[in-house]
C-alpha positions as a printed NumPy array, in Angstrom:
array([[ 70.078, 128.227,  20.934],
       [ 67.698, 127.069,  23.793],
       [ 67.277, 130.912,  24.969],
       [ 66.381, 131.537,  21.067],
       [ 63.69 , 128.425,  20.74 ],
       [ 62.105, 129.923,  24.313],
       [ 61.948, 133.639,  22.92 ],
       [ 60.615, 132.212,  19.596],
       [ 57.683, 130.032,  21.616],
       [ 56.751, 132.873,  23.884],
       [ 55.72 , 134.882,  20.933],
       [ 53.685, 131.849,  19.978],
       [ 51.958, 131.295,  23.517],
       [ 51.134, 135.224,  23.819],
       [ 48.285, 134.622,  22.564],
       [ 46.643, 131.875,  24.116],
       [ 44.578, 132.299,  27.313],
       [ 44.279, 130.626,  30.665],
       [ 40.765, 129.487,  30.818],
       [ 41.023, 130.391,  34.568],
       [ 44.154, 131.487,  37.01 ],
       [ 45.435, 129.011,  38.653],
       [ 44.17 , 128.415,  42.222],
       [ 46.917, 126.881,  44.077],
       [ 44.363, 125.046,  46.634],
       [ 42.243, 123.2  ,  44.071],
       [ 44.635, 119.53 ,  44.329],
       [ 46.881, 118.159,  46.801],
       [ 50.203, 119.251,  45.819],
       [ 51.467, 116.051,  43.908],
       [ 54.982, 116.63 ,  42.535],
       [ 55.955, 114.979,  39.467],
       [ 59.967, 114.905,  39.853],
       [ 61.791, 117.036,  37.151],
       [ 64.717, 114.782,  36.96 ],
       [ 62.456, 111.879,  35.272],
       [ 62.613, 111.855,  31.637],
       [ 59.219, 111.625,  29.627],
       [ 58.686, 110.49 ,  25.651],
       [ 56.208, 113.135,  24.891],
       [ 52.8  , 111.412,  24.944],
       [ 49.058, 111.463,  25.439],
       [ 48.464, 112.582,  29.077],
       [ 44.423, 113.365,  28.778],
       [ 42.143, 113.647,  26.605],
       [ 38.847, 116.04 ,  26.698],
       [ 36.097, 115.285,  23.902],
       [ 38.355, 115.843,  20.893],
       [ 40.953, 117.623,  22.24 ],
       [ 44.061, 116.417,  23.644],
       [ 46.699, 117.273,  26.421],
       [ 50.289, 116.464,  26.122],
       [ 53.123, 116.482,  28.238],
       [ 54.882, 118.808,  26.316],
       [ 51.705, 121.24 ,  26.851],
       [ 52.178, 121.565,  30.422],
       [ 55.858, 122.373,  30.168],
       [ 54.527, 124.766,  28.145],
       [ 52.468, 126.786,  30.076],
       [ 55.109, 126.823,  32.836],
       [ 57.325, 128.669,  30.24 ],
       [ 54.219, 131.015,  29.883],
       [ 54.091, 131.973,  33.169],
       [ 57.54 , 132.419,  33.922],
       [ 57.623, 134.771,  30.674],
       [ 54.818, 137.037,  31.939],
       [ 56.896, 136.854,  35.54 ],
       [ 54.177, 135.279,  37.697],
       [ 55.738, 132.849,  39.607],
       [ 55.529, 128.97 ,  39.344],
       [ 56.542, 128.43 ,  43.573],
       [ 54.2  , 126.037,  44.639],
       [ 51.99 , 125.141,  41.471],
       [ 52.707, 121.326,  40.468],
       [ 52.19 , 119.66 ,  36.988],
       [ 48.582, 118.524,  38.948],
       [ 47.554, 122.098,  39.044],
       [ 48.267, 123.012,  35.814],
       [ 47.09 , 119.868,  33.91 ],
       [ 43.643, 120.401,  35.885],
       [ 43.417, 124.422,  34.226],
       [ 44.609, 122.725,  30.7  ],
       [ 41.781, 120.392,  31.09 ],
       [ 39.38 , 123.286,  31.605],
       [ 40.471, 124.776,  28.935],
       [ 40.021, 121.748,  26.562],
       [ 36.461, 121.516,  28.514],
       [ 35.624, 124.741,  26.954],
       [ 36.485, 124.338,  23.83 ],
       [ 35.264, 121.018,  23.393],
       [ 31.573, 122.62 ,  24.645],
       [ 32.38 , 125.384,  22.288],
       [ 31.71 , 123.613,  19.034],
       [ 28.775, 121.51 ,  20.605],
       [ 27.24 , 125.084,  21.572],
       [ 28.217, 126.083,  17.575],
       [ 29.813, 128.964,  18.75 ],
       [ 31.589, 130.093,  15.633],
       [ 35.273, 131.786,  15.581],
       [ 36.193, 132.987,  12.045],
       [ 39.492, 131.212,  10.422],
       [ 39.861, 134.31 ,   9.094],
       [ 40.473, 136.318,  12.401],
       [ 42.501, 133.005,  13.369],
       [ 44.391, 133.592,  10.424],
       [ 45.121, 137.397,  10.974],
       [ 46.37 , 136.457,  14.693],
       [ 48.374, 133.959,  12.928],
       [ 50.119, 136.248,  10.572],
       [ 50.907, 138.067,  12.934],
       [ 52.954, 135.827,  15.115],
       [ 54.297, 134.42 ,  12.461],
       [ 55.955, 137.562,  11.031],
       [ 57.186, 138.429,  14.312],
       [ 58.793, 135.013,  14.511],
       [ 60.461, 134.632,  11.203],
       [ 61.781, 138.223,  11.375],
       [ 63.418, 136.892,  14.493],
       [ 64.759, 133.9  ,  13.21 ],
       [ 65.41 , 134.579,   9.483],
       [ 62.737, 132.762,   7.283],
       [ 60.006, 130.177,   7.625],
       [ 62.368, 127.592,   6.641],
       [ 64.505, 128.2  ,   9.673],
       [ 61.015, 128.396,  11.234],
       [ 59.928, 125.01 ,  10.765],
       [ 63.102, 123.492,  11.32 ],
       [ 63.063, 124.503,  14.359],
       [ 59.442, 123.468,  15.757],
       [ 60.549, 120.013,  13.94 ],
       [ 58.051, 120.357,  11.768],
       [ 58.146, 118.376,   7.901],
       [ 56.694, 121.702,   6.554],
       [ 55.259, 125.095,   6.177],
       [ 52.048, 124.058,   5.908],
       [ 52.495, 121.919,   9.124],
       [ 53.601, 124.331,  11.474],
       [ 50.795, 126.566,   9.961],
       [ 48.316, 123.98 ,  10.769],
       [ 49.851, 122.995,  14.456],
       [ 49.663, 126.971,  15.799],
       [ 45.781, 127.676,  13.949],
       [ 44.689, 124.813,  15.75 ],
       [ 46.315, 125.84 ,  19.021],
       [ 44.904, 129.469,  18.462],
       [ 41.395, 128.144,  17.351],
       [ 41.087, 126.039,  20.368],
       [ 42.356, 129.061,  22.834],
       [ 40.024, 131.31 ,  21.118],
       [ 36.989, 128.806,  21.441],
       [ 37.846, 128.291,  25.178],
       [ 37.331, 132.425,  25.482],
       [ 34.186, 132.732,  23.829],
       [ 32.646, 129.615,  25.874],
       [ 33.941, 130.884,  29.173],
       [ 32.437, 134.269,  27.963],
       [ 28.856, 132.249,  27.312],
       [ 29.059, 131.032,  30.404],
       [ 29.233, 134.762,  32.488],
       [ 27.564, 136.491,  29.895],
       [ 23.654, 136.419,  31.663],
       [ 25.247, 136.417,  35.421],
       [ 23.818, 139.42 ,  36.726],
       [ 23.854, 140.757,  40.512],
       [ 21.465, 142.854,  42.693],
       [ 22.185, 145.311,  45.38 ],
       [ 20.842, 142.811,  47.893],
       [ 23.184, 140.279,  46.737],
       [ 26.165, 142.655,  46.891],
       [ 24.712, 143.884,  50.441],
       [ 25.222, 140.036,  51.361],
       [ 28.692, 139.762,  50.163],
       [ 29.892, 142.248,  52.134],
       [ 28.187, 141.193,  55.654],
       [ 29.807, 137.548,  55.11 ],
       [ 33.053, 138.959,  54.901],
       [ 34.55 , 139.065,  58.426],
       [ 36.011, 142.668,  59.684],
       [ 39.466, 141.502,  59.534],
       [ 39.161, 140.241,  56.425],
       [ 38.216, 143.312,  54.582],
       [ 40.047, 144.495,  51.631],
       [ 42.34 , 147.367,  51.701],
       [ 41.605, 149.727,  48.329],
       [ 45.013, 151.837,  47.99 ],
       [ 45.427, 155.556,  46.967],
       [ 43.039, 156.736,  44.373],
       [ 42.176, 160.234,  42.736],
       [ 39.937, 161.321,  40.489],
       [ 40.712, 163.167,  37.436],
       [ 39.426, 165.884,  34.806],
       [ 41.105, 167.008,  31.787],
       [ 40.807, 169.467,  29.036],
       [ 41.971, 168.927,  25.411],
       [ 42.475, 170.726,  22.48 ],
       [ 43.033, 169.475,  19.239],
       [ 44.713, 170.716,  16.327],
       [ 42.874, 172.088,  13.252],
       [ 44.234, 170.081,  10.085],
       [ 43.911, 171.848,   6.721],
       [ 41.696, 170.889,   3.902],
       [ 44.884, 170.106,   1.597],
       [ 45.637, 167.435,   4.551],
       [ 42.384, 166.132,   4.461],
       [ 42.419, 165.398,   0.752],
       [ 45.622, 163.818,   0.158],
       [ 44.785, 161.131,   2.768],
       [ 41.103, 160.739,   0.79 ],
       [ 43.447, 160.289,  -2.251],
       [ 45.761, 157.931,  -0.684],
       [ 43.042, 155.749,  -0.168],
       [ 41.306, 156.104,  -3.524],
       [ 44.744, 155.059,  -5.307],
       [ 45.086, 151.623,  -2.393],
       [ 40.945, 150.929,  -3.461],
       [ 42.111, 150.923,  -7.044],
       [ 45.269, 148.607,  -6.63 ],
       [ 43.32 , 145.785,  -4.701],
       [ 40.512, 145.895,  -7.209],
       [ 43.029, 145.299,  -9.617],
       [ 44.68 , 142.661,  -7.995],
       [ 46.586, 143.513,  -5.086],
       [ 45.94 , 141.993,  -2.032],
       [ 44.076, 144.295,   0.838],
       [ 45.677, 142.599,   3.567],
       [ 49.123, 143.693,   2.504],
       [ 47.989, 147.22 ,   1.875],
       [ 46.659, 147.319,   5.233],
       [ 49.516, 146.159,   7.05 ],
       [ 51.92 , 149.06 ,   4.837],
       [ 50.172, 151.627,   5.159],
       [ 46.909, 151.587,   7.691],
       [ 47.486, 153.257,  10.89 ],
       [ 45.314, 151.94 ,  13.256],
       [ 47.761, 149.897,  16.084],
       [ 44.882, 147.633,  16.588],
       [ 44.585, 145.604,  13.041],
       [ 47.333, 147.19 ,  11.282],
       [ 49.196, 143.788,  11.93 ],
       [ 46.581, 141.96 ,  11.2  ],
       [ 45.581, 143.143,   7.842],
       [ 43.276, 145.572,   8.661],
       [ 40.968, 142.761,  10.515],
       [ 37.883, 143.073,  12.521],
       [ 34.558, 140.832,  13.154],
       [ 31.744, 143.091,  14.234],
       [ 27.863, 142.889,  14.542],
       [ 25.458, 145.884,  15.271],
       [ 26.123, 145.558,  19.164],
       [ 30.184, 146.093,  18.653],
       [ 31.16 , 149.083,  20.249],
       [ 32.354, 150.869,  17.103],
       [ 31.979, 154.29 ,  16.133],
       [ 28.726, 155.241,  14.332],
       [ 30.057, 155.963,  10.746],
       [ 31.855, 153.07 ,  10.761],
       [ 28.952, 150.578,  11.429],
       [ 26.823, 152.276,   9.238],
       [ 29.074, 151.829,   6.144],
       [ 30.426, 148.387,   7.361],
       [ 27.083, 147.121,   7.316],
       [ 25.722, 149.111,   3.98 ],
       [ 28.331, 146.6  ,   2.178],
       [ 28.051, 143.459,   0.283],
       [ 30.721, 140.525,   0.285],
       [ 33.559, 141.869,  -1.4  ],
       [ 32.54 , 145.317,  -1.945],
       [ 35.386, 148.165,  -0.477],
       [ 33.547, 151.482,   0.203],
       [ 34.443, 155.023,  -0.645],
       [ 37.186, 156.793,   2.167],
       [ 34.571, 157.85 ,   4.437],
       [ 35.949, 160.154,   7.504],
       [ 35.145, 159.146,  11.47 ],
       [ 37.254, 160.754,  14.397],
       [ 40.433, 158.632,  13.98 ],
       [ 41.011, 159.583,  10.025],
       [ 39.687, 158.305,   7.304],
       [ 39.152, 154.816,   6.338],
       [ 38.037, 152.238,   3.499],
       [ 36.413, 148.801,   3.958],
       [ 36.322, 145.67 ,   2.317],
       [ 34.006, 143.364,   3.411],
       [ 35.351, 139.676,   3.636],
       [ 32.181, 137.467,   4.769],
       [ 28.598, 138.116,   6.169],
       [ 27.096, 135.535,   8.729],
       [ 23.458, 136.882,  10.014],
       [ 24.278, 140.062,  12.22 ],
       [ 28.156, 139.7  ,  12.148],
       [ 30.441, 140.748,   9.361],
       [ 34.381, 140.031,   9.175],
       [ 35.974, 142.766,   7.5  ],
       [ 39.495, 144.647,   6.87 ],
       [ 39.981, 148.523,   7.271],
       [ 42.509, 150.54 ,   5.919],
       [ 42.883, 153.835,   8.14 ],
       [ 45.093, 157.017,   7.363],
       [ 45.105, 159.747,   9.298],
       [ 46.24 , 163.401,   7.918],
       [ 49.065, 165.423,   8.901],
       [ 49.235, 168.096,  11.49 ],
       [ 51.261, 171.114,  10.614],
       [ 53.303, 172.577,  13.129],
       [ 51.351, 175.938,  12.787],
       [ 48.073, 173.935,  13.595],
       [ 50.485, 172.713,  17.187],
       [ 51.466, 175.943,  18.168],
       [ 47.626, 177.092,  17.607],
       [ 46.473, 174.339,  19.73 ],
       [ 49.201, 175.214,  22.766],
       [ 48.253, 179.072,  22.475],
       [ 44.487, 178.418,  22.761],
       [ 44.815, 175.88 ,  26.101],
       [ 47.473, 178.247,  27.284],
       [ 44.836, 180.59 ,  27.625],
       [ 42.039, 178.497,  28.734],
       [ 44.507, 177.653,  31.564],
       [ 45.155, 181.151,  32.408],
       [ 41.617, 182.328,  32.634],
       [ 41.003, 179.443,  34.918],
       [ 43.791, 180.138,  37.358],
       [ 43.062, 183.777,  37.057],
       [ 39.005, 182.302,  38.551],
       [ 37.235, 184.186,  35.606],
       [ 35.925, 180.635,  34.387],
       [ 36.212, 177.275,  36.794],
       [ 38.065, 173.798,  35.207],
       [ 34.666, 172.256,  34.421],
       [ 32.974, 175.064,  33.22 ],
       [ 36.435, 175.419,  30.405],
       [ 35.884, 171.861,  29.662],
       [ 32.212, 171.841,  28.523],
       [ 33.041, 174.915,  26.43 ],
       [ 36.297, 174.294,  24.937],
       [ 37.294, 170.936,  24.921],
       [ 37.49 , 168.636,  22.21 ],
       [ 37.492, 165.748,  23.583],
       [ 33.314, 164.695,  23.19 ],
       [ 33.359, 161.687,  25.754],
       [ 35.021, 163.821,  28.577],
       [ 33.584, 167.834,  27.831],
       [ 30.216, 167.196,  28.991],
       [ 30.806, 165.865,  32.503],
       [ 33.32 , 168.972,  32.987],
       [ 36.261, 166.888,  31.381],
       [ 35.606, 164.04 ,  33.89 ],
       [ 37.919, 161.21 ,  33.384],
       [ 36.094, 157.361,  33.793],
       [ 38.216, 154.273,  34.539],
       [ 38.136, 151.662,  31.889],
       [ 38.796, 148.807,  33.995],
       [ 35.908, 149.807,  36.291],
       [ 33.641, 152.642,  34.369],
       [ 33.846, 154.734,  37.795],
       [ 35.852, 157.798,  37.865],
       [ 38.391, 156.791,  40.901],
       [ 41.904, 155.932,  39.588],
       [ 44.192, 153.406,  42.156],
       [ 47.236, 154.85 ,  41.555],
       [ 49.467, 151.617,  41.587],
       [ 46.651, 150.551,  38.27 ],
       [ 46.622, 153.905,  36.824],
       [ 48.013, 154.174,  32.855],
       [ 51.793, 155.183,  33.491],
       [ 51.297, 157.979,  31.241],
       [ 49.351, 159.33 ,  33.093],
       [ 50.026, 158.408,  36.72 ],
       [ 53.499, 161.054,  35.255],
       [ 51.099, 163.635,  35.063],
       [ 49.35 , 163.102,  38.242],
       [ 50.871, 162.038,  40.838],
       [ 52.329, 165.105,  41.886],
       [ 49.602, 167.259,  41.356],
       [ 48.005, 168.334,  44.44 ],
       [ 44.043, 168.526,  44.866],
       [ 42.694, 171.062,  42.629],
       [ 46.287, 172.273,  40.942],
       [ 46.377, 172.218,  37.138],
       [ 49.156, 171.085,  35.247],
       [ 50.822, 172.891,  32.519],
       [ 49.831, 172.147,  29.272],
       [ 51.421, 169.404,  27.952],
       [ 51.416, 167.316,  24.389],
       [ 49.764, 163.746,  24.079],
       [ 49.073, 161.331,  21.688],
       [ 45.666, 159.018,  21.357],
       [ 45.855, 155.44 ,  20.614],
       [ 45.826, 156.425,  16.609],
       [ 48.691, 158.301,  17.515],
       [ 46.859, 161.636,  16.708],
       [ 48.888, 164.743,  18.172],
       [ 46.818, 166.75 ,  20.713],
       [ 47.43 , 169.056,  23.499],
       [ 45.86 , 168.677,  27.457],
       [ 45.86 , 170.075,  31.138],
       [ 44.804, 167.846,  33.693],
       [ 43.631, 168.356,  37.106],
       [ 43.22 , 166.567,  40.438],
       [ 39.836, 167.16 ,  41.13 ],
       [ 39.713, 164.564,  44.363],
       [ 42.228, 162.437,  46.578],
       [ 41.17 , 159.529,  48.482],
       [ 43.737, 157.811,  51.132],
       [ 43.751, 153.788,  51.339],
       [ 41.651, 152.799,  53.395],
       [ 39.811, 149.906,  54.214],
       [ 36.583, 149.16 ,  52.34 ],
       [ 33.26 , 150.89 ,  53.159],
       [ 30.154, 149.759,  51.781],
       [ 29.055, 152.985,  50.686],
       [ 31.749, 154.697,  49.229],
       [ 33.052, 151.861,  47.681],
       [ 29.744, 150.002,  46.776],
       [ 30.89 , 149.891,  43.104],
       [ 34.481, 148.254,  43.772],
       [ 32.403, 145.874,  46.117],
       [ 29.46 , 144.971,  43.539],
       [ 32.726, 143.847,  41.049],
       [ 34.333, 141.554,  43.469],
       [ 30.774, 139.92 ,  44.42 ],
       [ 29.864, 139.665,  40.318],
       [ 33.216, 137.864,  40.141],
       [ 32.919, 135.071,  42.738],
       [ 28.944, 134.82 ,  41.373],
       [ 30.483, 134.39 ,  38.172],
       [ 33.335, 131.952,  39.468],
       [ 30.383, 129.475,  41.179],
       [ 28.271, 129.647,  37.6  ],
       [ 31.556, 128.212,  36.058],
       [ 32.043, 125.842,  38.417],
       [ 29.028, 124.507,  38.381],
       [ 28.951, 124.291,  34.548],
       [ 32.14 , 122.501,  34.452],
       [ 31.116, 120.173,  36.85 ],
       [ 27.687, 119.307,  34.812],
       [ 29.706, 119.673,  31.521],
       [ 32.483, 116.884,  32.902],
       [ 29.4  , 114.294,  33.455],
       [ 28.097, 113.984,  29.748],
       [ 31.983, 114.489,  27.613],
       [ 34.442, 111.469,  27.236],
       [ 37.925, 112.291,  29.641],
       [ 40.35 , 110.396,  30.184],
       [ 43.758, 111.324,  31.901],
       [ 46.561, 109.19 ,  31.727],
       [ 49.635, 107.322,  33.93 ],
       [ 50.46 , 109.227,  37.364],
       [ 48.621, 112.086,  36.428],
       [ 45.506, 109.608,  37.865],
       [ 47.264, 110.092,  41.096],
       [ 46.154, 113.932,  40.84 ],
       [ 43.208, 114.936,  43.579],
       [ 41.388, 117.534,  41.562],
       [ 38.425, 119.782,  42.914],
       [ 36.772, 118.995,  39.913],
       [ 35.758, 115.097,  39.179],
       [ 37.714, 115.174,  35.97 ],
       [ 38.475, 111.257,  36.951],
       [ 35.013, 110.697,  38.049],
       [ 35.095, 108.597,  40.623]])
């Protein structure tokens, strides 16, 4: 029963965030001994926000459940990051920075589905957070998720205008002694060609009237959010009811901004097409420049005719380029399909950090299967993949560079080195805001937990 309670919380706590990671040298290691029994009570408070004992048992469980382990950190440590967090979110609403109940509410559903179809119902449910009712336990976990949320977006405030110039990064690296230098491991670089498969017209319009018919049930009365969760198939909202909160800067695709934003409150546009399928909107709220909406997104079928098209034509591509009538790159910019990658010669950036170097023990594991034995310059076979939309597609990927660990060089791995010094820039301009921030908002901490030594004056003494 315990195990169940644990597996049931841990779906809960997935979605709250630690403010910051835990820095095991920020108090004196003060154990609190496990063997002493505690009534679950007020251990701090933080402007309107509270900490309890139970919280910091807690986040323990949260970091054993995402394996990171819990040698060495004591209840001290981790009451000093849950006070942060409060510290943010507390600033948060000063600072008005909104956070839609609606997008609280998606996350909510969410959990809670997940939850109840492990446990049976939401009766079960609340019996077992000891909770007197539905509308309880709803009302414990949106405040828990509001205040998480507002903790992100006010640590996000914080960083957002910390910016850092080549003479700073210059200075970063001379103060870090020789022996101290980091190691970066293995990395390659990649390129990769794709080709996509053609989908018929027929395709195309039973999807448009798929979404005609779902436009005409919620306008009669059905609800959007349950359409969206049956039947959209975009991973990202589909649990959520199809929600997003967007403004003009929101790095969605053209089409879609353009009709989210053509709109009113409560309008749902026509099926409109973009390169993941074809969508409608409904438009739940306008505030200024941001809109919270729900999507609905289909995507049409591929026939297997249209695969074996698509593996004929990059079978060929692949030939001509082995055979040296036409070089990898050169293939890329005139064949591929893929629009981000086809116009730097299929050129494959790093989304973690926008260069085109891959560490191998980081890389996707998808794709580290395709890579890792490739040598420099060797093409794979072709091969079928699937985008995040799930959208069938076929690719050959090459090696186009290999670069041994080594240890770090200013110019070759200026960009790796400019992230590191933008983080500990960014790590001072929260530290000094929490330190300015503790100053003017009522805290008070509770019992032993006075006996803490925290870096930051959360006592102030």
């Amino acid at each position: 029963m315990e195990k169940r309670f644990y597996a049931l919380l841990l779906v809960f706590l997935s979605t709250t965030l630690f403010a910051q990671e835990i820095i095991k040298d920020t108090v004196k290691p003060i154990q609190i001994p496990k063997s002493k029994q505690k009534i679950d009570g007020i251990v701090a408070t933080v402007g309107d926000y509270l900490v309890l004992d139970s919280d910091i048992d807690k986040s323990f469980l949260e970091l054993t459940s995402t394996r990171n382990s819990i040698d060495g950190i004591t209840r001290c440590q981790m009451i000093g990051k849950l006070l942060e967090e409060r510290l943010y979110a507390h600033q948060a609403v000063q600072d008005s920075i909104v956070v839609s109940d609606a997008e609280i509410n998606g996350t909510l559903e969410e959990k809670l589905s997940v939850m109840i179809e492990q446990i049976g119902s939401m009766d079960k449910l609340v019996k077992f957070f000891k909770k007197n009712s539905e509308e309880e336990l709803r009302s414990t976990f949106f405040d828990v998720l509001k205040m998480s949320r507002l903790a992100s977006e006010m640590q996000k405030k914080i960083v957002e205008k910390v910016e850092i110039t080549p003479e700073e990064v210059r200075n970063y690296f001379k103060s870090i002694p020789k022996a101290d230098l980091p190691v970066f491991g293995d990395e390659v670089e990649v390129a990769q060609i794709v080709i996509k498969p053609k989908i018929s017209d027929e395709e195309k319009q039973k999807v448009i009237d798929k979404l005609k018919e779902l436009k005409r049930d919620v306008i009669n009365g059905s609800s959007f959010f349950s359409k969206a969760v049956l039947y959209s198939q975009d991973p990202g909202s589909k649990s959520n009811g199809g929600y997003y909160k967007m403004n003009r800067k929101t790095p969605f695709v053209k089409e879609f901004k353009d009709v989210a934003f053509s709109l009113n409150e409560g309008e749902i546009s026509e099926p409109f097409e973009t390169e993941f399928g074809y969508h409608i909107i409904l438009v739940e709220k306008i505030r200024g420049q941001e809109v919270d909406l729900r999507h609905i997104l289909l995507i049409p079928k591929v026939s297997d005719e249209a695969l074996k098209e698509a593996k004929d034509e990059i079978t060929e591509i692949r030939k001509r380029i082995l055979a040296g009538d036409i070089t990898f790159g050169d293939a890329a910019r005139a064949s591929s399909d893929e629009k981000e990658t086809k116009n730097n010669g299929g050129q494959l950036v790093n989304p973690r950090t926008l260069d085109t170097r891959f560490d191998l023990t980081k890389m996707d594991p998808s794709l580290y299967s395709q890579v890792s034995n490739l040598k420099q310059g060797e093409i794979s076979v072709p091969f079928l993949d699937t985008d995040q939309t799930q959208k069938k597609m076929y690719k050959i990927i090459t090696v186009t560079n290999r670069i041994p660990s080594h240890t770090a060089d200013y110019a070759q791995d200026f960009l790796k080195i400019k992230d590191l010094a933008l983080k500990e820039k960014q790590f001072k301009a929260i530290a000094k805001w929490t330190n300015e921030k503790i100053k003017e908002t009522f805290i008070k901490i509770n019992g032993e937990y006075r006996d803490c030594l925290f870096e930051s004056n959360w006592l102030k003494k």
